[in-house]
PDB file of C-alpha atoms and ligand atoms in Angstrom:
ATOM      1  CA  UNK A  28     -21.892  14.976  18.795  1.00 66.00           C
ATOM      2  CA  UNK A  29     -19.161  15.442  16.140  1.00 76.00           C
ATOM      3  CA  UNK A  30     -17.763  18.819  15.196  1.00 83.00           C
ATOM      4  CA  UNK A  31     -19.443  20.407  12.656  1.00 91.00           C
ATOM      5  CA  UNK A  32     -17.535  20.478   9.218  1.00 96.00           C
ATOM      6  CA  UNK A  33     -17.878  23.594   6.650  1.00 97.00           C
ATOM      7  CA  UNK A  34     -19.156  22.741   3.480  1.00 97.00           C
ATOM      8  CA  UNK A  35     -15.501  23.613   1.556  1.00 98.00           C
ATOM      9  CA  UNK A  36     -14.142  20.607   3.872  1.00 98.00           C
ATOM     10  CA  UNK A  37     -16.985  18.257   3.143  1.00 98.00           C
ATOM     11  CA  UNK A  38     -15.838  18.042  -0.487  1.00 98.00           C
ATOM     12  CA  UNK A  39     -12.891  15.573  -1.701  1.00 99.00           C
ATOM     13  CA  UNK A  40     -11.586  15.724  -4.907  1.00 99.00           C
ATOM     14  CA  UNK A  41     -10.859  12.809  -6.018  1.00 98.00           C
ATOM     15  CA  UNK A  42      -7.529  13.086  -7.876  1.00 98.00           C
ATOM     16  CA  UNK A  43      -7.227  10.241 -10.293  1.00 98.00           C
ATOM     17  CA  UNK A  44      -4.378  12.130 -12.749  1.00 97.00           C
ATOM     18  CA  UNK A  45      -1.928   9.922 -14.384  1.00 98.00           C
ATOM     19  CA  UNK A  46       1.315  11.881 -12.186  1.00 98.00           C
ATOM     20  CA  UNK A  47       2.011  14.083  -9.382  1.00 98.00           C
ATOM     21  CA  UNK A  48       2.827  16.959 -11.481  1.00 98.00           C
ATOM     22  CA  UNK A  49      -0.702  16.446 -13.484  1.00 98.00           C
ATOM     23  CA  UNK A  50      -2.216  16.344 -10.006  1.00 98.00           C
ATOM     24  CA  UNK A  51      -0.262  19.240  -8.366  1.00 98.00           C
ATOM     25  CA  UNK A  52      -1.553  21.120 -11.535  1.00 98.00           C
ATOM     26  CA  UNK A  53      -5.275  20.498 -10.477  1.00 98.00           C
ATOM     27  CA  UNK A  54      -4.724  21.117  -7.329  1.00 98.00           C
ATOM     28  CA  UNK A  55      -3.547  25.027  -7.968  1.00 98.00           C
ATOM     29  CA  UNK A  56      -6.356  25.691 -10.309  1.00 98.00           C
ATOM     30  CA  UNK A  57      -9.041  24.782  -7.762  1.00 98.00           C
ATOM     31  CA  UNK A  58      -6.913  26.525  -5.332  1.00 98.00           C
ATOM     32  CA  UNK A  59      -8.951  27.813  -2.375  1.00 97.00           C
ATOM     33  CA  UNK A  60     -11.923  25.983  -3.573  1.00 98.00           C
ATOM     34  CA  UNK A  61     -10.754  22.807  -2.312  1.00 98.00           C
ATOM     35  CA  UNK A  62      -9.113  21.609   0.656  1.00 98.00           C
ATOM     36  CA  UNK A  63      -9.452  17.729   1.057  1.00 98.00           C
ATOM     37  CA  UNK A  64      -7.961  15.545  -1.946  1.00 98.00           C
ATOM     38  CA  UNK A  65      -8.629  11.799  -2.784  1.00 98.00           C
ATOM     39  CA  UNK A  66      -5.122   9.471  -4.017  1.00 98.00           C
ATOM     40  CA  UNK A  67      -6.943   6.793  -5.550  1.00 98.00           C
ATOM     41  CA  UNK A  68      -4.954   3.761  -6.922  1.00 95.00           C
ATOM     42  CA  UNK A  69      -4.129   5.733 -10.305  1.00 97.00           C
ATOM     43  CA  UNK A  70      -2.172   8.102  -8.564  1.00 98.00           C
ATOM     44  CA  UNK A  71      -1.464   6.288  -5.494  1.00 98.00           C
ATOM     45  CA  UNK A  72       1.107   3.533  -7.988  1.00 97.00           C
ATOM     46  CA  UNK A  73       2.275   6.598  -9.752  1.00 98.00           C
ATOM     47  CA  UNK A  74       4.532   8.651  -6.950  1.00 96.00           C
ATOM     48  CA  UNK A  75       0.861   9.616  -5.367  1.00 98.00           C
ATOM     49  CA  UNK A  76       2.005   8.754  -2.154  1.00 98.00           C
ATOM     50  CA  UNK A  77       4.989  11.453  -1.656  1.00 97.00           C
ATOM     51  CA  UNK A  78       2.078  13.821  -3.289  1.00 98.00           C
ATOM     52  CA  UNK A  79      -0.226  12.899  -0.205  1.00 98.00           C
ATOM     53  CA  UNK A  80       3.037  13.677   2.242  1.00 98.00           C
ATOM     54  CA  UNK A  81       3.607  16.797   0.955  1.00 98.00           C
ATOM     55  CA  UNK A  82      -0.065  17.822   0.745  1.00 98.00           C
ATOM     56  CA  UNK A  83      -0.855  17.301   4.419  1.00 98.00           C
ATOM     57  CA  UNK A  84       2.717  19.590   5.037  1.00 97.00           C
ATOM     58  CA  UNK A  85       0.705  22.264   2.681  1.00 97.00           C
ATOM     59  CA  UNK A  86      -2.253  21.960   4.982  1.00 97.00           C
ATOM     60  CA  UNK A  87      -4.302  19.866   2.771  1.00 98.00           C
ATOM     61  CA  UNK A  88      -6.770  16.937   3.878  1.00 98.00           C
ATOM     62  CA  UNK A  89      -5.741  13.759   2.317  1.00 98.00           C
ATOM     63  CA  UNK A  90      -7.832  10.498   1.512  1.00 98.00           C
ATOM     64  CA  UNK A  91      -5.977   7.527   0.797  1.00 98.00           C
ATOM     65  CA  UNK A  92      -7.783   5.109  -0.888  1.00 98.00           C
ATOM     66  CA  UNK A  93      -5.889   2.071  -1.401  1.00 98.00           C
ATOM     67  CA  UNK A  94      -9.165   0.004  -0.588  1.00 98.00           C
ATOM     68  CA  UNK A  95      -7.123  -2.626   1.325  1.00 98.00           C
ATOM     69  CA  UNK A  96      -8.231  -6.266   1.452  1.00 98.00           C
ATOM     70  CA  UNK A  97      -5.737  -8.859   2.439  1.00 98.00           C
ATOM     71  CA  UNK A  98      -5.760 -11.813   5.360  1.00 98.00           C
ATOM     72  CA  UNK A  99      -5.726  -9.599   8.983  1.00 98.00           C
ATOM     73  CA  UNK A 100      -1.719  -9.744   9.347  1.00 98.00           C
ATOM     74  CA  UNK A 101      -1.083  -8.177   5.942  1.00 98.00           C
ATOM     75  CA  UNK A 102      -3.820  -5.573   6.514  1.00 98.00           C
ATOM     76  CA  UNK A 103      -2.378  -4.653   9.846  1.00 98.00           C
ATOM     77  CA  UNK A 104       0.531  -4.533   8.626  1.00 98.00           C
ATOM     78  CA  UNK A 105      -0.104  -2.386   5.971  1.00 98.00           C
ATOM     79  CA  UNK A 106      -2.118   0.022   7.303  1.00 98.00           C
ATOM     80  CA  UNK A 107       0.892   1.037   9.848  1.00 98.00           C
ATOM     81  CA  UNK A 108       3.240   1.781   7.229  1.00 98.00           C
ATOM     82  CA  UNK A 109       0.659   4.198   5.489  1.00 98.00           C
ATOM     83  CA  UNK A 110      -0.299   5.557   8.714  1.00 98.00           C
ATOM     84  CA  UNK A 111       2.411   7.729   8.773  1.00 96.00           C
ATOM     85  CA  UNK A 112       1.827   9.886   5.991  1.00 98.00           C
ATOM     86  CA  UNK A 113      -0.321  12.165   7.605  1.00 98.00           C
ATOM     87  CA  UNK A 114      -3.602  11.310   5.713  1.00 98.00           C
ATOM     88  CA  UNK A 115      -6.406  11.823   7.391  1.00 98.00           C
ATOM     89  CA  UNK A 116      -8.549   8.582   5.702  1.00 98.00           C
ATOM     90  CA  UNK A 117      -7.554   5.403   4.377  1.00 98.00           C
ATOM     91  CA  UNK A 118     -10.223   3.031   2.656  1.00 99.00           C
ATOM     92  CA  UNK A 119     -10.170  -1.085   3.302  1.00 98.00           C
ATOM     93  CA  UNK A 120     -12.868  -3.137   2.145  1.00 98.00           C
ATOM     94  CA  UNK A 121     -15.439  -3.739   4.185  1.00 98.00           C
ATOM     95  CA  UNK A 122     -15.399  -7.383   5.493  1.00 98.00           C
ATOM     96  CA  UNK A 123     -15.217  -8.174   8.893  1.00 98.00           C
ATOM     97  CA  UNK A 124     -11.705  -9.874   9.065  1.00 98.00           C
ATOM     98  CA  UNK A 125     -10.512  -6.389   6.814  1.00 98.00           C
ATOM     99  CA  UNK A 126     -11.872  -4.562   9.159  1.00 98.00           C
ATOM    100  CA  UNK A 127     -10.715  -5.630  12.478  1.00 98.00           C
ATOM    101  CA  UNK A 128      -7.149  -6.124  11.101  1.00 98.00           C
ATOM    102  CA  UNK A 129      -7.190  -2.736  10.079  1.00 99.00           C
ATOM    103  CA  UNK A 130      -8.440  -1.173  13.374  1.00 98.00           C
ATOM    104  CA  UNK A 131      -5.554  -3.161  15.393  1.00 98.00           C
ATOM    105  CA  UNK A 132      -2.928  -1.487  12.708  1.00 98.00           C
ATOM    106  CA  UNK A 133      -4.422   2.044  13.129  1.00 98.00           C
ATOM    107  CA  UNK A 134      -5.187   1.568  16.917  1.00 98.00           C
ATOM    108  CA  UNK A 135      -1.436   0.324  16.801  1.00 98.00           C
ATOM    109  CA  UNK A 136      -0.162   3.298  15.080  1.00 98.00           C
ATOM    110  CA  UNK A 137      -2.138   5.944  16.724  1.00 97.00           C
ATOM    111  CA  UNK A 138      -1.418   8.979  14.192  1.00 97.00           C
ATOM    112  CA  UNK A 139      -4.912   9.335  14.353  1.00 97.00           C
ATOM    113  CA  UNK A 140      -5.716   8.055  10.713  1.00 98.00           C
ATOM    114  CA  UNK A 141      -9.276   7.042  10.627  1.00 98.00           C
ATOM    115  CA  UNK A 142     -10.180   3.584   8.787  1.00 98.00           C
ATOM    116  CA  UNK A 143     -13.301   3.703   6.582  1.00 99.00           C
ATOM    117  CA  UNK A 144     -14.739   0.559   5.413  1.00 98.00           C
ATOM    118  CA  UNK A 145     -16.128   0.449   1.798  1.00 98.00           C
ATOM    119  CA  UNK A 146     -19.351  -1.047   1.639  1.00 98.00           C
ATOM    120  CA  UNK A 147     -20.835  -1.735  -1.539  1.00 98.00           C
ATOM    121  CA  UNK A 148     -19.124   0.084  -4.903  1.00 98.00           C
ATOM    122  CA  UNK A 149     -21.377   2.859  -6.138  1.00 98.00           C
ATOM    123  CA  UNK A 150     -20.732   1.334 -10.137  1.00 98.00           C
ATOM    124  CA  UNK A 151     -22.579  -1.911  -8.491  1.00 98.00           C
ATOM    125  CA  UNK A 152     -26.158  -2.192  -8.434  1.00 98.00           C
ATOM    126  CA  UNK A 153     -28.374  -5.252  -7.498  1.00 98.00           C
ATOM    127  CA  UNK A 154     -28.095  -7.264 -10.833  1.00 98.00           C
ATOM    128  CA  UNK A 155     -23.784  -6.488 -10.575  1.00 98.00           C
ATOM    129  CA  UNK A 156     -24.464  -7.859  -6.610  1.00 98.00           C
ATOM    130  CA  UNK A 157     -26.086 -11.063  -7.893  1.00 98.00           C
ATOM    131  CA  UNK A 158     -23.173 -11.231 -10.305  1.00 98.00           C
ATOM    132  CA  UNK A 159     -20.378 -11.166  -8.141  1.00 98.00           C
ATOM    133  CA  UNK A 160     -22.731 -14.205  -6.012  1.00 98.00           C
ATOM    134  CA  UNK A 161     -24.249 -12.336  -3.240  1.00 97.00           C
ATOM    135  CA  UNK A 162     -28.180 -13.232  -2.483  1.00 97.00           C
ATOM    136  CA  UNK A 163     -28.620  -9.866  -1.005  1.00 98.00           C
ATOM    137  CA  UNK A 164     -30.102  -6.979  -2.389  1.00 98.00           C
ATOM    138  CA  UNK A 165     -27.338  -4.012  -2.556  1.00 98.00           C
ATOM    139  CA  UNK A 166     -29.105  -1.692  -0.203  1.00 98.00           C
ATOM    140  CA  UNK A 167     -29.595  -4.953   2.521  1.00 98.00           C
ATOM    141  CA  UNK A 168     -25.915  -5.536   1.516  1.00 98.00           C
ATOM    142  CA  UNK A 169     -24.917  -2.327   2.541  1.00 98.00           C
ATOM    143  CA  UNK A 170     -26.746  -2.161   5.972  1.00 98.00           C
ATOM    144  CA  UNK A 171     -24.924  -5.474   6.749  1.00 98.00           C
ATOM    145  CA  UNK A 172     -21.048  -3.899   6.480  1.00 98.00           C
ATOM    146  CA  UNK A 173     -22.255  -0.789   7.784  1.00 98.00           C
ATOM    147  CA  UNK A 174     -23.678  -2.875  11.417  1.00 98.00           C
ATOM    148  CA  UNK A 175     -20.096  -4.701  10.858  1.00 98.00           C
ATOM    149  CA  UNK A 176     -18.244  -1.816  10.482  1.00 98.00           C
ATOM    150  CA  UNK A 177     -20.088   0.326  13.560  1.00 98.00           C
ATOM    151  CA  UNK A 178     -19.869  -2.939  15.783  1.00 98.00           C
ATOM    152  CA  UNK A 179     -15.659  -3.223  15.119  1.00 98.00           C
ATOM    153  CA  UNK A 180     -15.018   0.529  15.127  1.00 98.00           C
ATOM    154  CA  UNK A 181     -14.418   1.478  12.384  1.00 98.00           C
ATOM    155  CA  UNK A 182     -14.636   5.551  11.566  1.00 98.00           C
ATOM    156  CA  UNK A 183     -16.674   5.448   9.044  1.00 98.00           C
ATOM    157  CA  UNK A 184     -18.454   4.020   5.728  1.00 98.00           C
ATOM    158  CA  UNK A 185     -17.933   4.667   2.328  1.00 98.00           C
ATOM    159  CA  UNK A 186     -21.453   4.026   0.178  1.00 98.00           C
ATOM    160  CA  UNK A 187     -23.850   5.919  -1.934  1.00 98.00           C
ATOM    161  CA  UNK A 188     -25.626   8.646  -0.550  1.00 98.00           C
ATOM    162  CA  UNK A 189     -28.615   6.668  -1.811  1.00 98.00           C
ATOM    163  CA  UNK A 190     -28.602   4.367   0.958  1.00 98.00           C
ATOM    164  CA  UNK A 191     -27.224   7.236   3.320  1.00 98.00           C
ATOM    165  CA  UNK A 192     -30.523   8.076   5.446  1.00 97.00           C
ATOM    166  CA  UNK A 193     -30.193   4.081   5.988  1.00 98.00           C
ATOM    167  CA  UNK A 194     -26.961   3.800   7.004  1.00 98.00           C
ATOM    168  CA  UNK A 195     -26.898   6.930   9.477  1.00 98.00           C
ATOM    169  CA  UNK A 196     -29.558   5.167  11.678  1.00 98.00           C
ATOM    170  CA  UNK A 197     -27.099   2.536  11.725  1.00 98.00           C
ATOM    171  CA  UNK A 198     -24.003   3.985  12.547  1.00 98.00           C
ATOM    172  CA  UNK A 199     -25.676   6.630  14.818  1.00 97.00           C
ATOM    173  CA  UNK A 200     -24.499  10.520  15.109  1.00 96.00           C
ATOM    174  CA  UNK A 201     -20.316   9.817  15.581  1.00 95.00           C
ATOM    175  CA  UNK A 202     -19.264   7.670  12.323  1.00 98.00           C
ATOM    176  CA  UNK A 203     -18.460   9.479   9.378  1.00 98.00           C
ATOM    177  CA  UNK A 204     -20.588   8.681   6.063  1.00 98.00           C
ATOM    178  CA  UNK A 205     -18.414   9.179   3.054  1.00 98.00           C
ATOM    179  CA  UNK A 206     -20.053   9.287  -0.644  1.00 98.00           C
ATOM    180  CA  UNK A 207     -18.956   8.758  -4.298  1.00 98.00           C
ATOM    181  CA  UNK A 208     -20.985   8.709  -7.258  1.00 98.00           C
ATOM    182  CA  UNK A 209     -22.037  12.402  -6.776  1.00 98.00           C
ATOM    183  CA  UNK A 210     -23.203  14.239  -9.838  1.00 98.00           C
ATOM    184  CA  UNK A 211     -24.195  17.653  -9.967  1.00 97.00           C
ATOM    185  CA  UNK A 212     -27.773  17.671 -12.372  1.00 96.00           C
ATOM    186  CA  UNK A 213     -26.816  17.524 -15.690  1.00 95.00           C
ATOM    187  CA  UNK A 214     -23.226  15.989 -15.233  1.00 96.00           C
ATOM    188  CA  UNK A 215     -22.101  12.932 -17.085  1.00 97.00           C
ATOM    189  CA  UNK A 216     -22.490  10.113 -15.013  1.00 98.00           C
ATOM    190  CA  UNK A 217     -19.768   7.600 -16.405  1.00 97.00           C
ATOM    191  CA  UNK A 218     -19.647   4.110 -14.764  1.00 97.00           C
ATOM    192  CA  UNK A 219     -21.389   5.053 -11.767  1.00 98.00           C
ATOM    193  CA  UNK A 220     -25.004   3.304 -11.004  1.00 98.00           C
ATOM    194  CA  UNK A 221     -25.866   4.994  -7.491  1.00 98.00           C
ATOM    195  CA  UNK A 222     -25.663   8.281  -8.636  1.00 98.00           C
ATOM    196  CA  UNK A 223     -27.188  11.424  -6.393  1.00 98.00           C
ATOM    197  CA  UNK A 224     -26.343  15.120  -6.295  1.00 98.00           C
ATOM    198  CA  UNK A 225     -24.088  17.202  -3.898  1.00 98.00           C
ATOM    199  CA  UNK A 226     -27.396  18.261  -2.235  1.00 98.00           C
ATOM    200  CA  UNK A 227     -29.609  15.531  -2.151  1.00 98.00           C
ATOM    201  CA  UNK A 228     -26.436  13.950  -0.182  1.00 98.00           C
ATOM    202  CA  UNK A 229     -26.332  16.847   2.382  1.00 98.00           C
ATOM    203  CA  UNK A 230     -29.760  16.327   2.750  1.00 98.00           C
ATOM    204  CA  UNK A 231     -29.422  12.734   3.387  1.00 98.00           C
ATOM    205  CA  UNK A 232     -27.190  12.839   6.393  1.00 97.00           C
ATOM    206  CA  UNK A 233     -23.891  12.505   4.724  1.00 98.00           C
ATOM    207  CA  UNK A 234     -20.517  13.714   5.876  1.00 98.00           C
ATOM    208  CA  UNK A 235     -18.013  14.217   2.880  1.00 98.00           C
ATOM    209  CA  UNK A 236     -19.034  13.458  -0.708  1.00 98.00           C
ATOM    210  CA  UNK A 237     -16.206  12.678  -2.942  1.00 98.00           C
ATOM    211  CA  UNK A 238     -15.851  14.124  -6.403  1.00 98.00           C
ATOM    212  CA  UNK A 239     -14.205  13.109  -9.453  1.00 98.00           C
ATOM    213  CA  UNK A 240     -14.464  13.387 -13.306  1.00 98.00           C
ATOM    214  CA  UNK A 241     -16.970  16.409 -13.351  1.00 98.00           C
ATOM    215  CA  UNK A 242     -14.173  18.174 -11.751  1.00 98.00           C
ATOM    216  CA  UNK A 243     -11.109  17.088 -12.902  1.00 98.00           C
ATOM    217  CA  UNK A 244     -12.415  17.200 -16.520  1.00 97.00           C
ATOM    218  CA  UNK A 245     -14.171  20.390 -16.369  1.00 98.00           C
ATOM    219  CA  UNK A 246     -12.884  23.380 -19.066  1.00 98.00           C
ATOM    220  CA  UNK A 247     -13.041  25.439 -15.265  1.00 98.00           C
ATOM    221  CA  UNK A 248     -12.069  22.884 -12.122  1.00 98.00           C
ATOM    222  CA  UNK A 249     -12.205  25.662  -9.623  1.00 98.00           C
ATOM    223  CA  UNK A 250     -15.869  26.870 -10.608  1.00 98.00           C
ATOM    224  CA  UNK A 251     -17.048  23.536 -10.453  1.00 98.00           C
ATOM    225  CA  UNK A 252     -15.998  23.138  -7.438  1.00 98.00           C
ATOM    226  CA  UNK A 253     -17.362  26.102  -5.753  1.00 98.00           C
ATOM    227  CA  UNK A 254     -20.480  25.364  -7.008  1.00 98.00           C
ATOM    228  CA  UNK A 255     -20.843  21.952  -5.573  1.00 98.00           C
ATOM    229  CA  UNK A 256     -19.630  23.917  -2.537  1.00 98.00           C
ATOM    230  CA  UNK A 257     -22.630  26.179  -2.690  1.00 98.00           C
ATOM    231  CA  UNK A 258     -24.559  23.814  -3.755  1.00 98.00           C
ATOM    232  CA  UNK A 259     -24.114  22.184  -0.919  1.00 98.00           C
ATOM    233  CA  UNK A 260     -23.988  24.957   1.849  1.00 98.00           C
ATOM    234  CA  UNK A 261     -27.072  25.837   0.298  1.00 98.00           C
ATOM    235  CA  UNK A 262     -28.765  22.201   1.117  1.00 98.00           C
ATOM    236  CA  UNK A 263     -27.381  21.871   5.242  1.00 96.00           C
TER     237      UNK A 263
HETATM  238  O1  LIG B 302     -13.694   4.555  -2.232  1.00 79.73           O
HETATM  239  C1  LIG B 302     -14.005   5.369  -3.095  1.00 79.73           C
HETATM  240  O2  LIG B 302     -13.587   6.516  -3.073  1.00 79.73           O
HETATM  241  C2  LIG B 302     -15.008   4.952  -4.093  1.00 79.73           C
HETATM  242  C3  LIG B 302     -15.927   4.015  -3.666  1.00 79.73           C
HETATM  243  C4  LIG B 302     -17.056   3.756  -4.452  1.00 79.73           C
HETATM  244  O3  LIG B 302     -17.938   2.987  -4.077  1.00 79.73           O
HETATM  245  N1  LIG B 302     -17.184   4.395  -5.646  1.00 79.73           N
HETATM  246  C5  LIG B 302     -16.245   5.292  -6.104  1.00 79.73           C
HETATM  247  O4  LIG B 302     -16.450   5.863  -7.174  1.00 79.73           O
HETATM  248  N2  LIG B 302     -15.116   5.530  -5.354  1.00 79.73           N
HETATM  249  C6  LIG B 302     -14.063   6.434  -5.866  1.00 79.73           C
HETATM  250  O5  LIG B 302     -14.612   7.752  -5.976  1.00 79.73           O
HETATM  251  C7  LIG B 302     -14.142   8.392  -7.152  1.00 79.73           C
HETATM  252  C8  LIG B 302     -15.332   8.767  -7.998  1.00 79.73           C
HETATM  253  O6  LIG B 302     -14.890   9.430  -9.149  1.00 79.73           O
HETATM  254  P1  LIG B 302     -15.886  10.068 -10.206  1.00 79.73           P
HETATM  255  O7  LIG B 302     -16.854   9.008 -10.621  1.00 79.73           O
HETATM  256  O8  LIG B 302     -14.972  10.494 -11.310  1.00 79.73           O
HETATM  257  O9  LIG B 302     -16.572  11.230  -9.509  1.00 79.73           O
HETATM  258  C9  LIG B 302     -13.160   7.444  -7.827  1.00 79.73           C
HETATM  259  O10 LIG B 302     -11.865   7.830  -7.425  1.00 79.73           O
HETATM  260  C10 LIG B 302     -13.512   6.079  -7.255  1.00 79.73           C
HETATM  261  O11 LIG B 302     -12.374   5.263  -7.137  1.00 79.73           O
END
């Protein structure tokens, strides 16, 4: 069975600032509210990858999501060079070829860097699926990459929490189920379709839930924060 993770390490905070220095001023105001942070591709092309270095040196959790999708070689390739940052998660897309390619790089690597495979964005739902010119349903869609994902190794699966209770009996006890699109009740919910709340996900079997904009753009970051802490403690 997997360790057991407190509910102050089960929230990311997804830090899509502009700059380090706009991030590194978020990340003091939460202070000991928050301990794992999210370098999305805002951040990321912005200097956010000497922010993730020195975060993990601070003693910070970092979750790099680059969302990599490439042919196999580049993939590889490129998951060994971000490897050594010291992140603890890195996002690829989740297609099989993606996948594989980026289990070789981390397997290669070995800095223990787990690889989680994103399923199906949580701003898609089944009429965006049908758009982009997939004949599945989102949810079936989802079960699909997770069984790909669980069958190449692959740490873990990012989704909605609304499909989570689906995708644990998939991936079984030991893979990591990662969520965005949370919303505490009442928060604005942006472009996000597959929207559920910090408890709701807890209660659905999920492992980290990441959290954005009702954070970063709250008048009080750190409250917020504790409270979807709480909220969630409150829900395990
Ligand atoms: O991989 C992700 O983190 C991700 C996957 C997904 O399906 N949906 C999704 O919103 N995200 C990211 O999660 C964060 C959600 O931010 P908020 O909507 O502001 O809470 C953003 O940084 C997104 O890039």
């Amino acid at each position: 069975m997997p360790e057991p993770i407190s509910p102050r390490d089960r929230l990311i905070v997804a830090l899509d600032m502009a700059s380090p220095d706009e991030a590194e001023r978020l990340i003091e105001r939460i202070g000991d509210a928050a301990s794992f942070y999210k370098i999305g591709y805002r951040l990321g092309y912005a200097g956010g990858l000497g922010l993730a270095e020195r975060l993990v040196r601070g003693g910070h959790k970092v979750f790099l999501d680059l969302k990599l999708h490439d042919i196999g070689n580049t993939v590889e390739e490129g998951v060994q060079s971000l490897a050594g940052i010291g992140a603890t998660f890195l996002t690829v897309h989740a297609y099989p070829q993606t996948m594989r390619a980026a289990a070789s790089g981390r397997d290669t690597a070995g800095t223990g860097l787990k690889i989680l495979g994103v399923t199906v964005l949580t701003s898609y739902d089944d009429a965006d699926a049908r758009e982009a010119g997939y004949g599945l349903t989102v949810a079936d869609l989802v079960a699909v990459r997770a069984a790909a994902a669980k069958a190449i190794g692959i740490d873990g699966i990012v989704c909605s929490a609304a499909e989570a209770a689906q995708v644990r009996a998939i991936l079984g006890p030991d893979r990591l189920i990662v969520t965005p699109g949370i919303r505490p009740a009442g928060a604005e919910i942006g472009d996000q379709k597959r929207v559920v709340t910090p408890a709701a996900a807890m209660r659905a079997g999920v492992d980290h839930v990441v959290v954005g904009r009702p954070i970063t753009g709250a008048a009080d970051p750190r409250d917020v924060a504790r409270r979807i802490v709480d909220e969630m403690a409150a829900a395990l």
